[in-house]
Amino acid sequence: MVNSEYAINFKRGLWKKNHDEYHIVENKQKNQLTQPKVTVITPVYNAEKFLRKTIESVISQTMGMENIEYILIDDGSKDASRKILLDYSNKYPTIKIVLLKYNTGTPGHPRNIGIQLATSKYICFLDADDWLEPHGLETLVKILEETGDDYVVGKTIEIQSNGSKIVGEHESCKERRSVSPYSIPNIFQHLGPRARMCRTDLLKKYQISFPKMKFAEDKQFFIDVLTFCKTISTTTATIYYLNRKDDNSLRLTNQTNIIQKTRCNLKVIRHVKSKKLDVAHEKVILNRLYEFDSISRFFNTPHFQRTKLKFIYYYLFKIVLKTTSSLNYEFSDNFIEPINGVLYELFKKKRYKDFVKLLEWNKREKVKEIIIKNELPYMVAPFLDEPLRFIPTSLYAELKEECILEDKYILHFKVYGSYVHSINEVIIRNSKNALLEYVQPITVDKEGNGKFRLDLELLEHFPPSNYSIFLRFNDYRKVNIRKLDTRTYKETFQNREYIFYQTVYSNVGLKIVKETN
């Protein structure tokens, strides 16, 4: 089949290069083109369902295809993906198709081939079932050209069957230019190959490549990228759409079991430790690997909750913990979420029943009892003994008073916690569409008192729907405002009703309803 495709496309004006591992198919008009500004790299495997939309999102970029080198690497697809790729290559001179002779079993290897073949100044990655915002590439290129930075990342919207949400909000919550990667909270979390662009010469100078792993290969790759970056930028602009609308059983993360995932995470941990980084920098990266990957993502899964073989998880976690023995600091001191510290203490004491009970309680109890001690908030886990029973929480906000006056909603609140003075905004966001949001600056006094005054006219372009209301703190993190009473405040304005109410989770919520005559 492949040979006949080559013959057909040779007659169409395509030509090919041979390699021991792959064939390259290019349009012969390539030599007539100017030097592209950015290379987009897409690994492809049995992606016929989404592939055309993915490719069209690159073709439709506002910067123009003449400025884009698009390399698509087919990893031995068995469906119509190769035919689709060859059709596009015939039509567009800047599209280069690489056909691997055998399936490699990981998107990392095809991406490495794309990096090797890249000839432009910048590189970004696009998976074969995702798509780009039309201005996405132009936005990222412009920022790198203006700043001279090594790396830039923007907003990713995850598309689900029942709505959308922002992924890795720390990456896109504000405009940053030429800052240290380590100055951005949680920058080493959510390191998938999306909405980001880096300099090609950075990758080639330091020989940065994706490791041969079925899982966590992108995590290690972008950890390496960020550790070699002197300065980076972030933007609030939407760049990338992550397709989670369909349950894609072909996605490798869905085919990787906990043992394989742990082995891959261990490789990344050992890789980071081998880099001999500055201790402050190493702590930031390893915290992602120990807290985020080895506790939050590892134990907060439906499989762990259901399985009767929990001892396998415990055994694997003990192997992970062995890698901390050579550290000259207590790694758990860097945990971001206090509940993870409590889980770690329970695990060390072999209190596995309480360990499981705390995980179940945290997932089940959406409205937790909060007590205030010395102006600091604590969740109360009633089944635990002291002092573990009182679990610190980063921030707690409580409504004190609210009213509607002259088409304005006025809310007084009180906040408690270590991050009180980092609160800078109120966010009103559509519960189903993450792109529909209103942001307003806000200040909180030394005692943690704040006031929010919302002019309903500012929401007139929002469609009828439900909206969540948050306070933003520490750059990107969000906290709801707890509403302890069930009173509802309504206002009719410009043929619509604005209803401020107590949500099922006892927070302040907004519902906009179109008035019917």
Short mmCIF file of C-alpha atoms in Angstrom, two decimals:
data_model
loop_
_atom_site.label_atom_id
_atom_site.label_comp_id
_atom_site.label_asym_id
_atom_site.label_seq_id
_atom_site.Cartn_x
_atom_site.Cartn_y
_atom_site.Cartn_z
CA MET A 1 0.00 0.00 0.00
CA VAL A 2 2.76 2.42 0.96
CA ASN A 3 4.69 1.82 -2.27
CA SER A 4 1.60 2.48 -4.40
CA GLU A 5 0.97 5.70 -2.49
CA TYR A 6 4.52 6.81 -3.21
CA ALA A 7 4.11 6.03 -6.91
CA ILE A 8 0.88 7.99 -7.13
CA ASN A 9 2.29 10.97 -5.30
CA PHE A 10 5.50 10.93 -7.33
CA LYS A 11 3.34 11.44 -10.44
CA ARG A 12 1.52 14.26 -8.64
CA GLY A 13 4.78 16.13 -8.21
CA LEU A 14 5.79 14.86 -4.79
CA TRP A 15 9.22 13.45 -4.14
CA LYS A 16 10.67 11.36 -1.34
CA LYS A 17 13.83 10.92 0.70
CA ASN A 18 14.77 7.54 2.10
CA HIS A 19 16.09 6.82 5.56
CA ASP A 20 16.73 3.54 7.38
CA GLU A 21 13.84 4.31 9.71
CA TYR A 22 11.45 6.46 7.68
CA HIS A 23 10.52 8.02 4.34
CA ILE A 24 10.08 11.77 3.87
CA VAL A 25 7.46 12.98 1.42
CA GLU A 26 7.67 16.63 0.36
CA ASN A 27 6.05 18.81 -2.25
CA LYS A 28 8.59 19.70 -4.95
CA GLN A 29 7.53 23.37 -4.80
CA LYS A 30 9.28 23.58 -1.41
CA ASN A 31 12.44 25.11 -2.89
CA GLN A 32 10.48 28.12 -4.12
CA LEU A 33 9.48 29.12 -0.59
CA THR A 34 11.00 31.60 1.85
CA GLN A 35 12.44 30.51 5.18
CA PRO A 36 9.56 29.64 7.55
CA LYS A 37 9.36 31.25 11.00
CA VAL A 38 7.99 28.30 12.97
CA THR A 39 7.91 24.53 12.71
CA VAL A 40 4.80 22.73 13.90
CA ILE A 41 5.34 19.06 14.75
CA THR A 42 2.48 16.54 14.87
CA PRO A 43 2.90 12.82 15.60
CA VAL A 44 0.12 10.80 13.96
CA TYR A 45 -1.21 7.35 14.77
CA ASN A 46 -4.65 6.16 13.61
CA ALA A 47 -5.98 9.71 13.81
CA GLU A 48 -8.30 9.83 10.79
CA LYS A 49 -11.26 10.90 12.94
CA PHE A 50 -9.73 14.24 13.93
CA LEU A 51 -6.74 14.69 11.62
CA ARG A 52 -8.33 16.98 9.04
CA LYS A 53 -9.51 19.42 11.71
CA THR A 54 -6.04 19.42 13.24
CA ILE A 55 -4.31 20.13 9.93
CA GLU A 56 -6.87 22.74 8.90
CA SER A 57 -6.23 24.62 12.16
CA VAL A 58 -2.59 25.04 11.06
CA ILE A 59 -3.50 25.96 7.49
CA SER A 60 -5.90 28.61 8.85
CA GLN A 61 -3.27 30.36 11.00
CA THR A 62 -3.29 34.14 10.62
CA MET A 63 0.48 34.25 10.11
CA GLY A 64 0.07 32.37 6.82
CA MET A 65 1.26 28.94 5.71
CA GLU A 66 4.22 30.52 3.91
CA ASN A 67 5.67 31.17 7.37
CA ILE A 68 4.95 27.70 8.73
CA GLU A 69 6.89 24.49 8.24
CA TYR A 70 4.43 21.74 9.17
CA ILE A 71 5.99 18.34 9.82
CA LEU A 72 3.60 15.43 10.40
CA ILE A 73 5.12 12.09 11.35
CA ASP A 74 2.96 9.03 10.80
CA ASP A 75 3.83 6.31 13.30
CA GLY A 76 2.61 3.32 11.30
CA SER A 77 -1.12 4.14 11.13
CA LYS A 78 -3.46 1.36 10.05
CA ASP A 79 -6.38 3.61 9.15
CA ALA A 80 -6.72 6.32 6.48
CA SER A 81 -4.34 8.73 8.22
CA ARG A 82 -1.54 8.29 5.65
CA LYS A 83 -3.84 8.98 2.75
CA ILE A 84 -5.06 12.18 4.43
CA LEU A 85 -1.47 13.27 5.07
CA LEU A 86 -0.36 12.66 1.50
CA ASP A 87 -3.36 14.57 0.13
CA TYR A 88 -2.44 17.63 2.20
CA SER A 89 1.23 17.36 1.31
CA ASN A 90 0.29 17.48 -2.36
CA LYS A 91 -1.66 20.70 -1.85
CA TYR A 92 0.64 22.64 0.48
CA PRO A 93 4.37 23.11 -0.22
CA THR A 94 5.27 23.74 3.43
CA ILE A 95 3.75 20.48 4.67
CA LYS A 96 6.31 17.72 5.09
CA ILE A 97 5.16 14.15 5.71
CA VAL A 98 7.36 11.58 7.44
CA LEU A 99 6.27 7.95 7.18
CA LEU A 100 7.84 5.65 9.75
CA LYS A 101 8.53 2.09 8.63
CA TYR A 102 7.25 0.64 11.92
CA ASN A 103 5.24 1.79 14.91
CA THR A 104 7.39 3.13 17.74
CA GLY A 105 4.68 2.97 20.40
CA THR A 106 5.25 6.48 21.74
CA PRO A 107 4.67 10.01 20.41
CA GLY A 108 8.06 11.04 21.78
CA HIS A 109 10.10 9.39 19.05
CA PRO A 110 8.16 10.92 16.13
CA ARG A 111 8.48 14.32 17.82
CA ASN A 112 12.25 13.82 18.04
CA ILE A 113 12.36 13.19 14.30
CA GLY A 114 10.40 16.39 13.78
CA ILE A 115 12.92 18.33 15.89
CA GLN A 116 15.81 16.88 13.86
CA LEU A 117 14.16 17.89 10.58
CA ALA A 118 13.03 21.35 11.74
CA THR A 119 14.60 24.24 9.80
CA SER A 120 12.82 27.24 11.33
CA LYS A 121 13.66 29.50 14.26
CA TYR A 122 10.89 28.26 16.56
CA ILE A 123 9.23 24.92 17.32
CA CYS A 124 5.83 24.01 18.73
CA PHE A 125 3.90 20.77 19.03
CA LEU A 126 0.34 19.88 18.09
CA ASP A 127 -1.24 16.48 18.77
CA ALA A 128 -3.23 14.86 15.98
CA ASP A 129 -6.61 15.13 17.73
CA ASP A 130 -6.24 18.73 18.97
CA TRP A 131 -6.35 22.08 17.19
CA LEU A 132 -4.96 25.61 17.34
CA GLU A 133 -6.67 28.96 17.78
CA PRO A 134 -6.37 30.82 14.42
CA HIS A 135 -4.05 33.51 15.83
CA GLY A 136 -2.19 31.08 18.13
CA LEU A 137 1.12 30.75 16.31
CA GLU A 138 1.29 34.42 15.38
CA THR A 139 0.77 35.39 19.03
CA LEU A 140 3.55 33.14 20.31
CA VAL A 141 6.03 34.08 17.58
CA LYS A 142 5.42 37.78 18.17
CA ILE A 143 6.17 37.44 21.89
CA LEU A 144 9.41 35.52 21.29
CA GLU A 145 10.50 38.01 18.64
CA GLU A 146 9.83 40.96 20.97
CA THR A 147 11.45 39.47 24.07
CA GLY A 148 14.20 37.21 22.77
CA ASP A 149 13.05 34.66 25.35
CA ASP A 150 13.65 30.95 24.97
CA TYR A 151 10.07 29.84 25.60
CA VAL A 152 6.51 31.12 25.72
CA VAL A 153 3.25 29.48 26.79
CA GLY A 154 -0.37 30.55 26.44
CA LYS A 155 -3.86 29.37 27.31
CA THR A 156 -5.11 25.84 26.68
CA ILE A 157 -8.85 25.14 26.63
CA GLU A 158 -9.83 21.54 27.28
CA ILE A 159 -12.95 20.65 25.29
CA GLN A 160 -15.19 18.11 27.03
CA SER A 161 -18.53 16.63 26.02
CA ASN A 162 -20.35 18.79 28.59
CA GLY A 163 -18.33 22.01 28.39
CA SER A 164 -14.79 23.35 28.60
CA LYS A 165 -12.17 24.32 31.16
CA ILE A 166 -8.75 25.95 31.30
CA VAL A 167 -5.79 23.58 31.67
CA GLY A 168 -2.76 24.66 33.66
CA GLU A 169 -4.19 28.03 34.59
CA HIS A 170 -0.88 29.14 36.12
CA GLU A 171 0.56 29.22 32.59
CA SER A 172 -1.90 31.76 31.25
CA CYS A 173 -3.43 33.70 34.13
CA LYS A 174 -1.41 36.84 33.37
CA GLU A 175 0.90 38.47 30.87
CA ARG A 176 4.51 37.91 31.89
CA ARG A 177 7.59 38.90 29.93
CA SER A 178 11.19 37.75 30.36
CA VAL A 179 10.84 36.21 33.81
CA SER A 180 12.64 33.29 35.42
CA PRO A 181 10.70 30.01 35.05
CA TYR A 182 11.12 29.47 38.79
CA SER A 183 9.28 32.72 39.57
CA ILE A 184 6.00 31.24 38.26
CA PRO A 185 4.11 29.12 40.80
CA ASN A 186 3.65 25.51 39.63
CA ILE A 187 5.29 26.12 36.25
CA PHE A 188 6.51 22.51 36.28
CA GLN A 189 2.99 21.12 36.45
CA HIS A 190 0.83 20.28 33.41
CA LEU A 191 3.76 19.92 31.00
CA GLY A 192 1.96 18.44 28.02
CA PRO A 193 3.10 19.55 24.53
CA ARG A 194 0.41 22.20 24.04
CA ALA A 195 0.15 25.98 23.72
CA ARG A 196 3.91 26.42 24.04
CA MET A 197 6.72 27.41 21.70
CA CYS A 198 10.49 27.41 22.15
CA ARG A 199 13.60 28.27 20.22
CA THR A 200 14.86 25.52 17.93
CA ASP A 201 18.48 26.32 18.71
CA LEU A 202 17.83 25.79 22.44
CA LEU A 203 16.71 22.22 21.77
CA LYS A 204 19.58 21.49 19.41
CA LYS A 205 22.29 23.23 21.47
CA TYR A 206 21.49 21.21 24.60
CA GLN A 207 20.39 18.11 22.67
CA ILE A 208 17.01 18.08 24.39
CA SER A 209 14.83 15.22 23.20
CA PHE A 210 11.88 13.15 24.30
CA PRO A 211 12.99 10.02 26.20
CA LYS A 212 11.91 6.56 25.09
CA MET A 213 8.92 6.15 27.39
CA LYS A 214 5.21 5.46 26.82
CA PHE A 215 4.30 7.81 29.65
CA ALA A 216 5.77 11.03 31.10
CA GLU A 217 8.03 11.59 28.08
CA ASP A 218 6.62 15.10 27.61
CA LYS A 219 7.07 15.82 31.32
CA GLN A 220 10.80 15.08 31.22
CA PHE A 221 11.22 16.91 27.92
CA PHE A 222 9.70 20.17 29.13
CA ILE A 223 11.43 19.94 32.51
CA ASP A 224 14.68 19.88 30.53
CA VAL A 225 13.53 22.77 28.35
CA LEU A 226 12.61 24.95 31.32
CA THR A 227 15.80 24.21 33.25
CA PHE A 228 17.84 25.45 30.28
CA CYS A 229 15.69 28.56 29.74
CA LYS A 230 17.10 31.78 31.14
CA THR A 231 13.83 33.68 30.71
CA ILE A 232 10.34 32.80 29.53
CA SER A 233 7.04 34.56 28.84
CA THR A 234 3.37 33.70 29.36
CA THR A 235 0.23 35.11 27.75
CA THR A 236 -3.47 35.09 28.55
CA ALA A 237 -4.28 34.60 24.86
CA THR A 238 -5.98 31.33 23.91
CA ILE A 239 -3.60 29.24 21.81
CA TYR A 240 -4.61 25.59 21.94
CA TYR A 241 -7.70 23.37 22.20
CA LEU A 242 -7.21 20.02 23.91
CA ASN A 243 -9.71 17.46 22.66
CA ARG A 244 -11.23 15.41 25.46
CA LYS A 245 -14.70 15.39 23.94
CA ASP A 246 -14.54 11.72 23.07
CA ASP A 247 -13.19 8.88 25.16
CA ASN A 248 -10.18 8.05 23.02
CA SER A 249 -9.07 4.53 23.94
CA LEU A 250 -6.08 4.90 21.60
CA ARG A 251 -4.58 7.59 23.83
CA LEU A 252 -1.42 6.10 25.32
CA THR A 253 -2.14 7.33 28.83
CA ASN A 254 -5.28 5.19 28.75
CA GLN A 255 -3.22 2.14 27.82
CA THR A 256 -0.58 2.55 30.53
CA ASN A 257 -1.08 0.83 33.90
CA ILE A 258 0.07 2.12 37.30
CA ILE A 259 3.21 -0.02 37.32
CA GLN A 260 4.33 1.34 33.94
CA LYS A 261 3.47 4.89 34.96
CA THR A 262 5.42 4.58 38.20
CA ARG A 263 8.45 3.21 36.40
CA CYS A 264 8.34 6.17 34.03
CA ASN A 265 7.94 8.65 36.89
CA LEU A 266 10.90 7.06 38.67
CA LYS A 267 13.00 7.56 35.54
CA VAL A 268 12.06 11.24 35.51
CA ILE A 269 12.88 11.62 39.22
CA ARG A 270 16.29 10.03 38.72
CA HIS A 271 16.86 12.17 35.64
CA VAL A 272 16.13 15.38 37.56
CA LYS A 273 18.38 14.35 40.44
CA SER A 274 21.20 13.55 38.02
CA LYS A 275 21.10 17.12 36.67
CA LYS A 276 22.61 18.41 39.95
CA LEU A 277 20.54 21.57 39.87
CA ASP A 278 20.62 24.39 42.34
CA VAL A 279 18.84 23.04 45.44
CA ALA A 280 16.12 25.71 45.36
CA HIS A 281 15.36 24.82 41.74
CA GLU A 282 15.52 21.08 42.37
CA LYS A 283 12.99 21.41 45.20
CA VAL A 284 10.47 23.08 42.88
CA ILE A 285 10.77 20.37 40.23
CA LEU A 286 10.87 17.39 42.57
CA ASN A 287 7.85 18.67 44.47
CA ARG A 288 5.89 18.34 41.25
CA LEU A 289 7.09 14.74 40.91
CA TYR A 290 6.57 13.74 44.54
CA GLU A 291 3.41 15.63 45.53
CA PHE A 292 1.58 16.17 42.26
CA ASP A 293 2.45 12.90 40.48
CA SER A 294 3.10 10.47 43.34
CA ILE A 295 0.28 11.53 45.69
CA SER A 296 -2.37 13.72 44.05
CA ARG A 297 -2.47 12.01 40.66
CA PHE A 298 -1.46 8.60 41.95
CA PHE A 299 -3.97 8.02 44.74
CA ASN A 300 -6.84 10.28 43.70
CA THR A 301 -7.96 7.94 40.94
CA PRO A 302 -11.12 5.86 40.51
CA HIS A 303 -8.96 2.75 40.16
CA PHE A 304 -7.31 3.19 43.56
CA GLN A 305 -10.69 3.80 45.16
CA ARG A 306 -12.18 0.63 43.63
CA THR A 307 -9.33 -1.85 43.73
CA LYS A 308 -8.88 -4.44 46.44
CA LEU A 309 -5.20 -4.55 45.55
CA LYS A 310 -4.27 -1.28 47.22
CA PHE A 311 -1.07 -2.87 48.52
CA ILE A 312 0.33 -2.59 44.98
CA TYR A 313 -0.07 1.19 45.18
CA TYR A 314 1.55 1.24 48.62
CA TYR A 315 4.45 -0.86 47.39
CA LEU A 316 5.04 1.42 44.40
CA PHE A 317 4.80 4.55 46.55
CA LYS A 318 7.42 3.10 48.91
CA ILE A 319 9.75 2.64 45.93
CA VAL A 320 9.21 6.29 45.01
CA LEU A 321 9.92 7.37 48.60
CA LYS A 322 13.25 5.51 48.56
CA THR A 323 14.49 8.07 46.04
CA THR A 324 14.10 10.78 48.69
CA SER A 325 16.64 9.20 51.06
CA SER A 326 19.58 10.89 49.34
CA LEU A 327 18.05 14.37 49.59
CA ASN A 328 19.56 16.69 52.19
CA TYR A 329 16.20 18.29 52.94
CA GLU A 330 12.71 17.11 53.91
CA PHE A 331 10.91 16.97 50.60
CA SER A 332 7.42 17.09 52.15
CA ASP A 333 8.13 20.59 53.54
CA ASN A 334 7.61 21.85 50.00
CA PHE A 335 4.11 20.42 49.56
CA ILE A 336 1.64 22.96 48.22
CA GLU A 337 -1.55 21.28 49.46
CA PRO A 338 -1.51 20.66 53.24
CA ILE A 339 -3.77 17.62 52.93
CA ASN A 340 -1.00 15.86 51.03
CA GLY A 341 1.26 16.38 54.04
CA VAL A 342 -1.34 14.70 56.26
CA LEU A 343 -1.65 11.81 53.81
CA TYR A 344 2.12 11.41 53.85
CA GLU A 345 2.17 11.34 57.67
CA LEU A 346 -0.54 8.68 57.74
CA PHE A 347 1.35 6.61 55.20
CA LYS A 348 4.61 6.81 57.16
CA LYS A 349 2.76 5.58 60.25
CA LYS A 350 1.22 2.74 58.20
CA ARG A 351 -2.27 3.99 59.01
CA TYR A 352 -3.55 2.78 55.67
CA LYS A 353 -7.23 2.65 56.68
CA ASP A 354 -7.12 6.31 57.73
CA PHE A 355 -5.14 7.08 54.58
CA VAL A 356 -7.93 5.68 52.40
CA LYS A 357 -10.63 7.21 54.58
CA LEU A 358 -9.07 10.69 54.24
CA LEU A 359 -8.93 10.38 50.45
CA GLU A 360 -12.56 9.25 50.32
CA TRP A 361 -13.67 12.00 52.72
CA ASN A 362 -11.86 14.70 50.76
CA LYS A 363 -13.53 13.59 47.54
CA ARG A 364 -16.98 13.03 49.04
CA GLU A 365 -17.39 16.01 51.39
CA LYS A 366 -17.79 18.99 49.10
CA VAL A 367 -18.79 21.31 51.96
CA LYS A 368 -16.23 20.75 54.69
CA GLU A 369 -16.38 22.13 58.19
CA ILE A 370 -13.94 25.01 58.57
CA ILE A 371 -12.64 26.38 61.86
CA ILE A 372 -10.49 29.47 62.34
CA LYS A 373 -7.48 29.43 64.66
CA ASN A 374 -5.35 32.56 64.98
CA GLU A 375 -6.85 33.91 61.74
CA LEU A 376 -5.87 30.75 59.86
CA PRO A 377 -8.43 28.31 58.37
CA TYR A 378 -8.47 24.56 58.99
CA MET A 379 -10.59 21.79 57.51
CA VAL A 380 -11.87 19.40 60.15
CA ALA A 381 -11.48 15.69 59.41
CA PRO A 382 -13.57 14.37 62.34
CA PHE A 383 -12.37 10.77 62.12
CA LEU A 384 -8.70 11.65 62.68
CA ASP A 385 -7.02 12.28 66.01
CA GLU A 386 -5.28 15.55 66.84
CA PRO A 387 -3.26 17.24 65.49
CA LEU A 388 -3.92 15.60 62.10
CA ARG A 389 -7.65 16.24 62.47
CA PHE A 390 -7.18 19.94 61.72
CA ILE A 391 -5.85 20.26 58.18
CA PRO A 392 -4.63 23.72 57.13
CA THR A 393 -6.19 25.16 54.00
CA SER A 394 -4.51 27.79 51.87
CA LEU A 395 -7.37 30.29 51.88
CA TYR A 396 -10.96 30.47 53.06
CA ALA A 397 -13.44 33.19 52.08
CA GLU A 398 -16.83 33.74 53.69
CA LEU A 399 -19.66 36.03 52.67
CA LYS A 400 -20.57 38.56 55.35
CA GLU A 401 -23.18 40.72 53.65
CA GLU A 402 -24.74 41.14 50.21
CA CYS A 403 -27.39 43.26 48.54
CA ILE A 404 -28.53 44.62 45.18
CA LEU A 405 -28.76 48.40 44.91
CA GLU A 406 -29.47 50.42 41.74
CA ASP A 407 -28.59 47.57 39.35
CA LYS A 408 -25.41 46.81 41.26
CA TYR A 409 -24.60 43.69 43.25
CA ILE A 410 -22.60 44.46 46.37
CA LEU A 411 -20.83 41.72 48.32
CA HIS A 412 -18.79 42.03 51.53
CA PHE A 413 -16.57 39.11 52.47
CA LYS A 414 -13.88 38.08 54.93
CA VAL A 415 -10.86 35.94 54.04
CA TYR A 416 -8.52 33.90 56.22
CA GLY A 417 -5.24 32.21 55.40
CA SER A 418 -1.60 32.62 54.42
CA TYR A 419 -2.39 34.13 51.02
CA VAL A 420 -4.84 36.86 52.06
CA HIS A 421 -2.64 39.66 50.76
CA SER A 422 -2.12 38.00 47.37
CA ILE A 423 -5.81 38.29 46.43
CA ASN A 424 -6.06 40.58 43.43
CA GLU A 425 -9.17 39.75 41.39
CA VAL A 426 -12.74 38.52 41.38
CA ILE A 427 -13.63 36.15 38.53
CA ILE A 428 -17.14 35.43 37.26
CA ARG A 429 -16.84 32.41 34.94
CA ASN A 430 -19.37 30.42 32.96
CA SER A 431 -19.71 26.94 34.44
CA LYS A 432 -19.66 25.29 30.99
CA ASN A 433 -17.54 27.62 28.88
CA ALA A 434 -14.19 28.67 30.35
CA LEU A 435 -13.78 31.41 27.74
CA LEU A 436 -16.80 33.28 29.08
CA GLU A 437 -15.56 35.18 32.10
CA TYR A 438 -15.51 38.62 33.63
CA VAL A 439 -12.53 39.72 35.75
CA GLN A 440 -12.49 42.69 38.09
CA PRO A 441 -9.56 43.92 40.24
CA ILE A 442 -10.13 43.86 43.98
CA THR A 443 -8.28 44.77 47.17
CA VAL A 444 -8.45 43.25 50.64
CA ASP A 445 -7.45 45.15 53.79
CA LYS A 446 -4.99 43.98 56.45
CA GLU A 447 -7.76 42.28 58.43
CA GLY A 448 -8.89 40.27 55.39
CA ASN A 449 -12.02 42.29 54.67
CA GLY A 450 -12.99 42.81 51.04
CA LYS A 451 -15.80 44.39 49.05
CA PHE A 452 -17.00 43.53 45.56
CA ARG A 453 -19.26 45.90 43.65
CA LEU A 454 -20.57 44.55 40.34
CA ASP A 455 -22.40 46.68 37.80
CA LEU A 456 -24.87 44.27 36.14
CA GLU A 457 -24.53 46.18 32.88
CA LEU A 458 -21.02 44.75 32.55
CA LEU A 459 -22.53 41.27 32.14
CA GLU A 460 -25.03 42.15 29.43
CA HIS A 461 -23.07 40.24 26.76
CA PHE A 462 -23.06 37.04 28.83
CA PRO A 463 -25.62 34.42 27.70
CA PRO A 464 -28.21 33.01 30.13
CA SER A 465 -26.43 30.33 32.12
CA ASN A 466 -24.88 29.48 35.50
CA TYR A 467 -21.70 31.27 36.60
CA SER A 468 -19.19 30.57 39.34
CA ILE A 469 -17.68 33.39 41.39
CA PHE A 470 -14.08 33.11 42.63
CA LEU A 471 -11.38 35.15 44.29
CA ARG A 472 -8.01 34.80 42.56
CA PHE A 473 -4.89 34.63 44.72
CA ASN A 474 -1.20 33.81 44.42
CA ASP A 475 -1.23 34.59 40.68
CA TYR A 476 -3.56 31.86 39.46
CA ARG A 477 -5.22 29.97 42.30
CA LYS A 478 -8.95 30.37 42.97
CA VAL A 479 -11.19 30.11 46.00
CA ASN A 480 -14.98 30.24 46.18
CA ILE A 481 -16.78 32.53 48.59
CA ARG A 482 -18.68 30.43 51.13
CA LYS A 483 -22.34 31.44 51.55
CA LEU A 484 -23.82 30.13 54.78
CA ASP A 485 -27.43 31.19 54.27
CA THR A 486 -29.90 30.26 51.56
CA ARG A 487 -31.27 33.72 50.83
CA THR A 488 -31.46 34.63 47.14
CA TYR A 489 -30.97 38.11 45.67
CA LYS A 490 -32.60 38.87 42.34
CA GLU A 491 -32.59 41.83 39.99
CA THR A 492 -34.31 42.29 36.64
CA PHE A 493 -32.17 44.32 34.28
CA GLN A 494 -32.59 44.79 30.51
CA ASN A 495 -35.10 41.94 30.14
CA ARG A 496 -32.95 39.50 32.07
CA GLU A 497 -33.00 38.26 35.64
CA TYR A 498 -29.77 38.10 37.65
CA ILE A 499 -30.02 35.66 40.56
CA PHE A 500 -27.28 35.47 43.22
CA TYR A 501 -27.79 32.28 45.22
CA GLN A 502 -26.23 29.58 47.37
CA THR A 503 -24.84 26.77 45.20
CA VAL A 504 -25.11 23.08 46.11
CA TYR A 505 -21.58 23.42 47.53
CA SER A 506 -22.64 26.38 49.70
CA ASN A 507 -20.79 29.00 47.66
CA VAL A 508 -21.94 32.25 46.05
CA GLY A 509 -23.20 31.60 42.53
CA LEU A 510 -24.87 33.57 39.75
CA LYS A 511 -27.62 32.49 37.39
CA ILE A 512 -28.66 34.65 34.44
CA VAL A 513 -32.16 33.96 33.13
CA LYS A 514 -33.77 35.46 30.07
CA GLU A 515 -37.10 36.93 31.04
CA THR A 516 -40.14 35.52 29.22
CA ASN A 517 -43.12 37.71 28.37
#
